[in-house]
Coordinates of C-alpha atoms and ligand atoms in Angstrom, one line a residue:
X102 CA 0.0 0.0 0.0
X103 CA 1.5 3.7 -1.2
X104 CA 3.0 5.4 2.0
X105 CA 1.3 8.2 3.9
X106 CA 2.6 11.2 5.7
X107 CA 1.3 13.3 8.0
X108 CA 2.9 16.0 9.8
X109 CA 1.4 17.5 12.7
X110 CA 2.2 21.7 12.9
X111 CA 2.6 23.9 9.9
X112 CA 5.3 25.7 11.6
X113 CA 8.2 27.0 9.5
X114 CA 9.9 23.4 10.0
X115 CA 6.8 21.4 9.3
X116 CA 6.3 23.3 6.1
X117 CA 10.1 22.8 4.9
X118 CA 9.7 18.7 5.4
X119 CA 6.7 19.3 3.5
X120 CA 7.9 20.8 0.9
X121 CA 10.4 18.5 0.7
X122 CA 8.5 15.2 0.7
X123 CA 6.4 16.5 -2.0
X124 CA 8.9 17.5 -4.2
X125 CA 10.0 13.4 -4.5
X126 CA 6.8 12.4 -5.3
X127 CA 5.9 11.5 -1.2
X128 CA 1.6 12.1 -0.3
X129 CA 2.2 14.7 2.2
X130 CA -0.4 16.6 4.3
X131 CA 0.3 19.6 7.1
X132 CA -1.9 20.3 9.3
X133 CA -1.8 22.8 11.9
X134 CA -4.4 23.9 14.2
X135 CA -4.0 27.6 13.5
X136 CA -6.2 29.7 11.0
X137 CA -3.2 31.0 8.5
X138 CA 0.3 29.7 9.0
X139 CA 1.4 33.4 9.7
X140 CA -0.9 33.4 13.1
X141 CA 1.0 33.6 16.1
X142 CA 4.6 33.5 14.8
X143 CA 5.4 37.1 15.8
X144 CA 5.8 35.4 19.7
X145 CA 8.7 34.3 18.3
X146 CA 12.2 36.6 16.6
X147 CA 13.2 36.6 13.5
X148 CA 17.3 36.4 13.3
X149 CA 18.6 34.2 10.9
X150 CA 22.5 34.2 10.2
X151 CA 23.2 34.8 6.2
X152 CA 24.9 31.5 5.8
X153 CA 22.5 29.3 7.8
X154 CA 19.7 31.0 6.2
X155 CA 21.3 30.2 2.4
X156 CA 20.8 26.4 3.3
X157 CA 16.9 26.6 4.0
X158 CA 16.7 27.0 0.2
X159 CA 13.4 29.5 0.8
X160 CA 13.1 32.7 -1.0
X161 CA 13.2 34.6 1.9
X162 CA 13.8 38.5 0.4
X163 CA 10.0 39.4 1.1
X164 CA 10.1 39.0 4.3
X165 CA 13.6 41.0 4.9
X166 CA 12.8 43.3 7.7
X167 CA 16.9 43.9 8.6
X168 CA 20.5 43.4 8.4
X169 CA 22.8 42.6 11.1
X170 CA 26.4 43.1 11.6
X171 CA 27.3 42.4 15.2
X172 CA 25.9 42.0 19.0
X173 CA 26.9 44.2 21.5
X174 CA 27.0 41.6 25.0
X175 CA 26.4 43.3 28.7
X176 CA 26.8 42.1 31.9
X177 CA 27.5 44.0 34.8
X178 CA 29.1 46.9 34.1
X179 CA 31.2 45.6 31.2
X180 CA 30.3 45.4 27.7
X181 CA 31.9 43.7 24.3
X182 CA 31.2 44.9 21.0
X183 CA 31.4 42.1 18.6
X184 CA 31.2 43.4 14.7
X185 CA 31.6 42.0 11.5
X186 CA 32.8 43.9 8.6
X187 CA 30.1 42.3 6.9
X188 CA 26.4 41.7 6.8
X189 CA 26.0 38.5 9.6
X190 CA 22.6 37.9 10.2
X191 CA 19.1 39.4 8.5
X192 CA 15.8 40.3 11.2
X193 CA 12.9 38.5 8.7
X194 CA 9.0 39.3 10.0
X195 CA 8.4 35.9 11.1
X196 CA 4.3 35.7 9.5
X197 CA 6.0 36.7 5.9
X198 CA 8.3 34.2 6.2
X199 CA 5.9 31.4 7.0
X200 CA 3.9 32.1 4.7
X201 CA 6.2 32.4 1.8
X202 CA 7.5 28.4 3.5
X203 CA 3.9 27.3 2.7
X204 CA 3.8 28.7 -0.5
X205 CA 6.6 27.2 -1.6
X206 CA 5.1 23.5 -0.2
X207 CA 2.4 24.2 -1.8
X208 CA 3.8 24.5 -5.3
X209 CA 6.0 21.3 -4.1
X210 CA 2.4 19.4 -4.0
X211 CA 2.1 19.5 -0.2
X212 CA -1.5 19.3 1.1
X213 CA -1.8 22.2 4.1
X214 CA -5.0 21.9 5.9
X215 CA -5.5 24.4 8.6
X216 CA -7.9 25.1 11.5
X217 CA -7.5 21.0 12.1
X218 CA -6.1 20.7 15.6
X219 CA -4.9 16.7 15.7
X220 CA -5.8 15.3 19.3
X221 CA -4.0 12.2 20.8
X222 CA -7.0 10.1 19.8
X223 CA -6.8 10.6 16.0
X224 CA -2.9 10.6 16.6
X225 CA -2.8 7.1 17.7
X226 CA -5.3 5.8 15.3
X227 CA -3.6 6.8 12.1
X228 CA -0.6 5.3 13.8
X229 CA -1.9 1.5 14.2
X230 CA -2.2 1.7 9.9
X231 CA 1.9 1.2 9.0
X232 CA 1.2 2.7 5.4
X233 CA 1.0 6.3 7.7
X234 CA 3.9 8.2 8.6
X235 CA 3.0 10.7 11.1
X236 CA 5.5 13.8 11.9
X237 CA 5.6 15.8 15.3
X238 CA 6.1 19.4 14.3
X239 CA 4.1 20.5 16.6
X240 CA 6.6 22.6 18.5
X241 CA 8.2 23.4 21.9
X242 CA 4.8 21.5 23.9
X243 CA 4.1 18.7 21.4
X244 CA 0.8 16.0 21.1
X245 CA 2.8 14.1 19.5
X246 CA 5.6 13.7 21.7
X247 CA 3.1 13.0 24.6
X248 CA 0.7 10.5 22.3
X249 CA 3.4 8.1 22.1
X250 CA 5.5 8.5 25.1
X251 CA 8.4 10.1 23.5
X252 CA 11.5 11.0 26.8
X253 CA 10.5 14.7 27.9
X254 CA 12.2 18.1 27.4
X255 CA 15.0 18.7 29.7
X256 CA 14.6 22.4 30.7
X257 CA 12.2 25.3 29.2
X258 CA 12.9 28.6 28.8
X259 CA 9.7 31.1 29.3
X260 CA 9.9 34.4 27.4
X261 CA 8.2 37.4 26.9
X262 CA 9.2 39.9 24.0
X263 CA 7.7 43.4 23.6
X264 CA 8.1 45.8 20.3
X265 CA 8.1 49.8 20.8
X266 CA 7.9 52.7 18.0
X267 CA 9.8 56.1 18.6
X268 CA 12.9 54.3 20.4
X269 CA 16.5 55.7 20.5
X270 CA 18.2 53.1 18.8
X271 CA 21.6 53.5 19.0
X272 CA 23.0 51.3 16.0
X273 CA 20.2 49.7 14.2
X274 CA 22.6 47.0 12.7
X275 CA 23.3 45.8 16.3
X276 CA 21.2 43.5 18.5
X277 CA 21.9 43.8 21.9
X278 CA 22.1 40.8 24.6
X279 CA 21.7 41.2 28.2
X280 CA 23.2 38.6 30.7
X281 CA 22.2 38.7 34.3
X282 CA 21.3 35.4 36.0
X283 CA 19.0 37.7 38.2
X284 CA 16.9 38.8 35.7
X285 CA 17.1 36.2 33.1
X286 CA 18.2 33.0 35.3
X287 CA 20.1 30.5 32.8
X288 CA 19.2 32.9 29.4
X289 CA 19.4 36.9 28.5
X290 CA 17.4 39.9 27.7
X291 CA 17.4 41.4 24.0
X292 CA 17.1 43.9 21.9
X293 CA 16.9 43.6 18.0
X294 CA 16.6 46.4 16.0
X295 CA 13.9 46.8 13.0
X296 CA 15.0 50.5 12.7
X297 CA 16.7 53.2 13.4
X298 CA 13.4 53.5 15.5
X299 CA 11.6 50.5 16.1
X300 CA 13.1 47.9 18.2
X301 CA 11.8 44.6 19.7
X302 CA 12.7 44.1 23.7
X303 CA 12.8 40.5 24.8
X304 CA 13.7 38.3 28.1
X305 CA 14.0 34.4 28.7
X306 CA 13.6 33.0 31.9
X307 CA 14.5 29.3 33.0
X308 CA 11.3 27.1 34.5
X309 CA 13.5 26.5 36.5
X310 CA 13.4 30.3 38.3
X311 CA 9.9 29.9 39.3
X312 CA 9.5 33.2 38.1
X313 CA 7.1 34.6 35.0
X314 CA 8.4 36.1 31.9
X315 CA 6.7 39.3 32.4
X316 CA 8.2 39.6 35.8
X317 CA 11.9 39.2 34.5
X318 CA 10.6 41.3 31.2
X319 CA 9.3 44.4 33.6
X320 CA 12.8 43.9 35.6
X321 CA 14.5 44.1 32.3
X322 CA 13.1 47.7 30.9
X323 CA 13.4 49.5 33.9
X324 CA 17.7 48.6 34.3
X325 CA 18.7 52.3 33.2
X326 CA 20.6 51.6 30.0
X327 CA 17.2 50.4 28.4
X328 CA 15.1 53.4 30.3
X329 CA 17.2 55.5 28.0
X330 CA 16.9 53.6 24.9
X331 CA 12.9 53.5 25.6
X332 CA 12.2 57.1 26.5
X333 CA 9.3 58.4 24.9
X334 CA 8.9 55.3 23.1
X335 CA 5.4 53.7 22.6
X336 CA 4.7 49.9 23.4
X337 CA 2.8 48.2 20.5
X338 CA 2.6 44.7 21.1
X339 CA 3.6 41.8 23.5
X340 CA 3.5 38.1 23.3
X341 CA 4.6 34.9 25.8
X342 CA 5.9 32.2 24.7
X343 CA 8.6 28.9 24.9
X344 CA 11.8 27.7 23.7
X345 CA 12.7 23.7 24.7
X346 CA 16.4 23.6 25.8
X347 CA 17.8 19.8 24.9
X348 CA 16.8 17.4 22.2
X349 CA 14.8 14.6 23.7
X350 CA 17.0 11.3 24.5
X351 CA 14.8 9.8 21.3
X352 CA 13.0 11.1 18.2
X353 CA 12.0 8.1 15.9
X354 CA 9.4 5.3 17.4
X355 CA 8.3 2.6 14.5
X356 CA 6.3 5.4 12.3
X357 CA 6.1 8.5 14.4
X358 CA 9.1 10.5 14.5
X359 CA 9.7 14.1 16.2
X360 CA 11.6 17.0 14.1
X361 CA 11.9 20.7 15.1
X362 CA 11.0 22.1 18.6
X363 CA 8.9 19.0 19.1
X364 CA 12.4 17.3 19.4
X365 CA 14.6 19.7 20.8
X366 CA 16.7 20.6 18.1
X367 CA 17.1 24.2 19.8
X368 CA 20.5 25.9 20.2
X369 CA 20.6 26.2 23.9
X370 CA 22.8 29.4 24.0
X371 CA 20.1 31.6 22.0
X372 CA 17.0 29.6 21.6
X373 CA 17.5 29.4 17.7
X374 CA 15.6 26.8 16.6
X375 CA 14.8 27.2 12.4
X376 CA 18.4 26.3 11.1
X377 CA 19.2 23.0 13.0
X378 CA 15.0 22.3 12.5
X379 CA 15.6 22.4 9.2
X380 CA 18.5 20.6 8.7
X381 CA 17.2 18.0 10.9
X382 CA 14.0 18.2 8.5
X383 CA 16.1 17.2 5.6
X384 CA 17.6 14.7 7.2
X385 CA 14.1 13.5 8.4
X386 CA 13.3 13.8 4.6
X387 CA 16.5 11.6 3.0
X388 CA 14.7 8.5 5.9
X389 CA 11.3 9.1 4.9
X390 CA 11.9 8.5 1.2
X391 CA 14.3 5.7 1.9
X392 CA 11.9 4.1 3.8
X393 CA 8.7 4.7 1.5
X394 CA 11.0 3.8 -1.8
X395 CA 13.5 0.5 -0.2
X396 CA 11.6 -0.2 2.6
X397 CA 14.5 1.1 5.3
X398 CA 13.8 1.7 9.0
X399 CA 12.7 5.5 10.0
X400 CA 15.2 4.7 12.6
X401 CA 17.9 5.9 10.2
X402 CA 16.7 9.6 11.1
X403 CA 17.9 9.3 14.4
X404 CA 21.1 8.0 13.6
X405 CA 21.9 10.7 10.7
X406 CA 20.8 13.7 12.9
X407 CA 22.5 13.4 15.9
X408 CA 25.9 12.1 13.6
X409 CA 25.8 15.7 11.9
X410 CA 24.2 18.1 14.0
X411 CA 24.3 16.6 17.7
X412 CA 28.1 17.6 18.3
X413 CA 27.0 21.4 17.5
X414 CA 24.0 21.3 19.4
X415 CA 25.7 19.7 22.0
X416 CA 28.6 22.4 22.3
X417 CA 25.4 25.1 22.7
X418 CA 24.6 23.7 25.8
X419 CA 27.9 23.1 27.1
X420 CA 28.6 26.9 26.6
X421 CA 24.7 27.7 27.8
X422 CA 25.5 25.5 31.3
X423 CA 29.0 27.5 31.5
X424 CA 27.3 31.2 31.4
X425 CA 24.4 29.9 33.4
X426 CA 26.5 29.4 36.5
X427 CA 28.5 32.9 36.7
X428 CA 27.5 35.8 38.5
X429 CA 26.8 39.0 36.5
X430 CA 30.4 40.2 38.1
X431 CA 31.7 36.8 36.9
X432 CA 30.7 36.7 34.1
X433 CA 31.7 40.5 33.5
X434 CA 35.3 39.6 34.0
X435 CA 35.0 36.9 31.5
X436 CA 34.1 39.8 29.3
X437 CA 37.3 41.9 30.8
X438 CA 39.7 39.0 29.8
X439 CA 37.5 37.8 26.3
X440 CA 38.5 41.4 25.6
X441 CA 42.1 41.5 26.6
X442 CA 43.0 38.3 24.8
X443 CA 41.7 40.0 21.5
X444 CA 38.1 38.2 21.3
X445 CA 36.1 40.9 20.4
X446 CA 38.2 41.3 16.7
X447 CA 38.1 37.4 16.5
X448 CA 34.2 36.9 16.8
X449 CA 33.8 40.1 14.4
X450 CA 36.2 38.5 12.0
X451 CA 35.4 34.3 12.4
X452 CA 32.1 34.2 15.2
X453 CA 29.5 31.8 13.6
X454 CA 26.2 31.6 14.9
X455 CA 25.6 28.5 14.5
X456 CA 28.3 26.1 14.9
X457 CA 30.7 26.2 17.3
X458 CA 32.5 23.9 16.4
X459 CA 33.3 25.6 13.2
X460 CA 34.2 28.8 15.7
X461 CA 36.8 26.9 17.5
X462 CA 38.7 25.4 14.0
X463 CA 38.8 28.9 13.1
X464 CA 40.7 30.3 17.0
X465 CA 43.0 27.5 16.2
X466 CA 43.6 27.9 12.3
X467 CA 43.7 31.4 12.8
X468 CA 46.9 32.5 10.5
X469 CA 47.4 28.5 8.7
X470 CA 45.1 29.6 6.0
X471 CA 41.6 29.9 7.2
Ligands
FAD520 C1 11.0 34.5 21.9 C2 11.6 33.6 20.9 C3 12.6 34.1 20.0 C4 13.1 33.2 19.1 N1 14.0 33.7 18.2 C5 14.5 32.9 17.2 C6 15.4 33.4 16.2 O1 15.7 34.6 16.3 N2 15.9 32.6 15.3 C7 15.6 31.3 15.3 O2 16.1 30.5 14.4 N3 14.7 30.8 16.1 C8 14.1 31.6 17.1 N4 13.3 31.0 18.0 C9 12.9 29.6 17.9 C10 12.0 29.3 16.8 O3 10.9 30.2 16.8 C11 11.5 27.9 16.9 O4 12.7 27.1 16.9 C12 10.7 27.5 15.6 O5 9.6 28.3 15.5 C13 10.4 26.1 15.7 O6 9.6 25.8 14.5 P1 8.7 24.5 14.5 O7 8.0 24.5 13.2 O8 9.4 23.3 15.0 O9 7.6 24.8 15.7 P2 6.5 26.0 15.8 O10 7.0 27.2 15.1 O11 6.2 26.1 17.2 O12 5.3 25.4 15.0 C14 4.5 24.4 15.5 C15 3.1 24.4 14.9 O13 2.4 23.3 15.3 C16 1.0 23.7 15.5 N5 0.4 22.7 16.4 C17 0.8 22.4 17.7 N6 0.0 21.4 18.2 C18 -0.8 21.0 17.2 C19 -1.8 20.0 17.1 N7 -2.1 19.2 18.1 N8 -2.5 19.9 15.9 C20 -2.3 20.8 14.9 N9 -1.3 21.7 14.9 C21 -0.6 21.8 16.1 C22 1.1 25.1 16.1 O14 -0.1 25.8 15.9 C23 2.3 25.6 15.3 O15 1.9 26.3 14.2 C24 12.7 31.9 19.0 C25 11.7 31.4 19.9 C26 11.1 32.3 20.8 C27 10.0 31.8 21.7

């Protein structure tokens, strides 16, 4: 019987496996519970590095909001300026850029069927009929996960992320990260430019602080460098939201498998979730066909992810656990010394967002031909 699939969320990562699937042939449907796949995304940033963003193979231009050269990082009373001397990153309006994923699905040949929200009960019905494949998109809280008894998420971050007109923005090719285990306990405050005038304000909190996001978001604004920044500015929006720090301990079960924040596959130093989703998608996509077209296991997804990405991801939490246990002091003379040994030029010059990995071949090529 001709294989099914089924993915559950028409996030930006269910809509890239979908896209994909259908472009080899593959009966795909998305369904998501939302209205239009643009709904809701704006809880979520939009900062994509240049390079990462080249491999999602998405026309992304019409949803360009900004360009980014650098991060300026704060804690305590010490500051590092890291900036390229080119464009790093680009600020995309995360509804355009959904919908221009679904689009493209949709020419592929992907069903999308909104408004459908899948409960556990359909869930483990299609699942007792092998010819279905069924796909956990369904992001940082996933039905699917929970249907079939997938390991849980380690650690979530709660965040809150505000967007104000009229600001003084100091260097609108700049976002701006604040680390203070006080106010952010085990992530940072932000600010991302749009403009030179409109900025978005953001804060992550561990679970694990017992604290809400608006709490740590209100303690965030009113620390005097951001009073000044937000001075006669006007608030326009807010939303609440989560990031899933960890990949789950397992992502394929016989025909169910788990890609995106539904597995984990979050960078735990920034909460970036679309490029490592996606390239976990593709990977997801190279086991579906193998196993619709020769038969193979799904269990070959597993495998190939964690052999390409899991190292990187890995690394991100290593380097998340390190700045999660310093003071702000602490960690401000980590900046003093960063500084002193020449880090700030070196991340301008090499820093990828990304991989780490790639970061530290770089430090220790640096001057043999990289
Ligand atoms: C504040 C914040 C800032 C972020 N900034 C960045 C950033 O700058 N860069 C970056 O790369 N990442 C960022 N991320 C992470 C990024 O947004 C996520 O990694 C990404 O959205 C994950 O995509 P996804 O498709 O896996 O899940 P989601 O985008 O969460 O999509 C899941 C979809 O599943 C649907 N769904 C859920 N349950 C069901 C159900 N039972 N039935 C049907 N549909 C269902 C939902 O409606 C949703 O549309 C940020 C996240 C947050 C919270």
């Amino acid at each position: 019987m001709p294989k099914e699939v089924h993915i559950v969320g028409a996030g930006v990562i269910g809509l890239l496996l979908g896209k994909e699937l259908a472009s080899s042939g593959i009966k795909t449907t998305v369904y998501d519970a939302k209205k239009a796949v643009s709904d809701n995304t704006a809880k979520a940033s939009g900062i994509f590095s240049k390079e990462g963003l080249a491999t999602l193979g998405v026309d992304y231009d019409d949803a360009v909001v900004n360009t980014l050269d650098g991060a300026i990082l704060h804690a305590g009373n010490e500051k590092m300026r890291i900036r390229s001397p080119s464009l790093k990153a680009y600020v995309l309006d995360r509804g355009d850029f959904a919908s221009l994923c679904a689009k493209e699905a949709k020419s592929a040949g992907a069903d999308i069927v909104l408004s459908n929200r899948f409960e556990k009960k359909a869930m483990l019905e299609l699942q007792k009929d092998d010819s279905n494949i069924i796909v956990g998109a369904d992001g940082a809280v996933s039905t699917v996960a929970s249907a079939f008894g997938f390991p849980e998420i380690r650690e979530y971050i709660l965040t809150y992320k505000s967007e104000y007109e009229n600001a003084r923005v100091e260097d609108e090719h700049l976002v701006e990260l604040f680390f203070s285990n006080k106010i952010a306990h085990r992530f940072f405050g932000w600010t991302v430019p749009y403009s030179k005038t409109k900025l978005e304000v953001g804060v992550g909190v561990s679970m694990r602080a017992k604290k809400n996001s608006t709490y740590a978001f209100n303690q965030l604004v009113n620390m005097d460098y951001l009073k000044g920044i937000l001075a006669n500015s006007k608030k326009t929006a807010g939303y609440a939201s989560l990031i899933p720090l960890g990949a789950r301990a397992q992502t394929v079960k016989k025909n169910v498998l788990l890609v995106g924040d539904a597995a984990g596959q979050v960078k735990a130093t920034t909460g970036g979730g679309i490029i490592f989703g996606a390239a976990c998608a593709k990977t997801a996509a190279r086991s579906i066909i193998d196993a619709v077209e020769k038969g193979r296991p799904l269990a070959t997804y597993e495998k190939e992810w964690r052999r390409r990405y899991e190292l990187d991801l890995k690394m991100h939490d290593f380097l998340h656990k390190m700045y999660s246990g310093f003071s702000e002091k602490g960690l401000g003379r980590l900046m003093k010394v960063a500084r002193a040994f020449g880090m700030e030029r070196f991340l301008g010059l090499y820093g990828d967002m990304d991989r780490p990995s790639v970061v530290i071949k770089r430090f220790f090529l640096r001057g043999h031909g990289e």
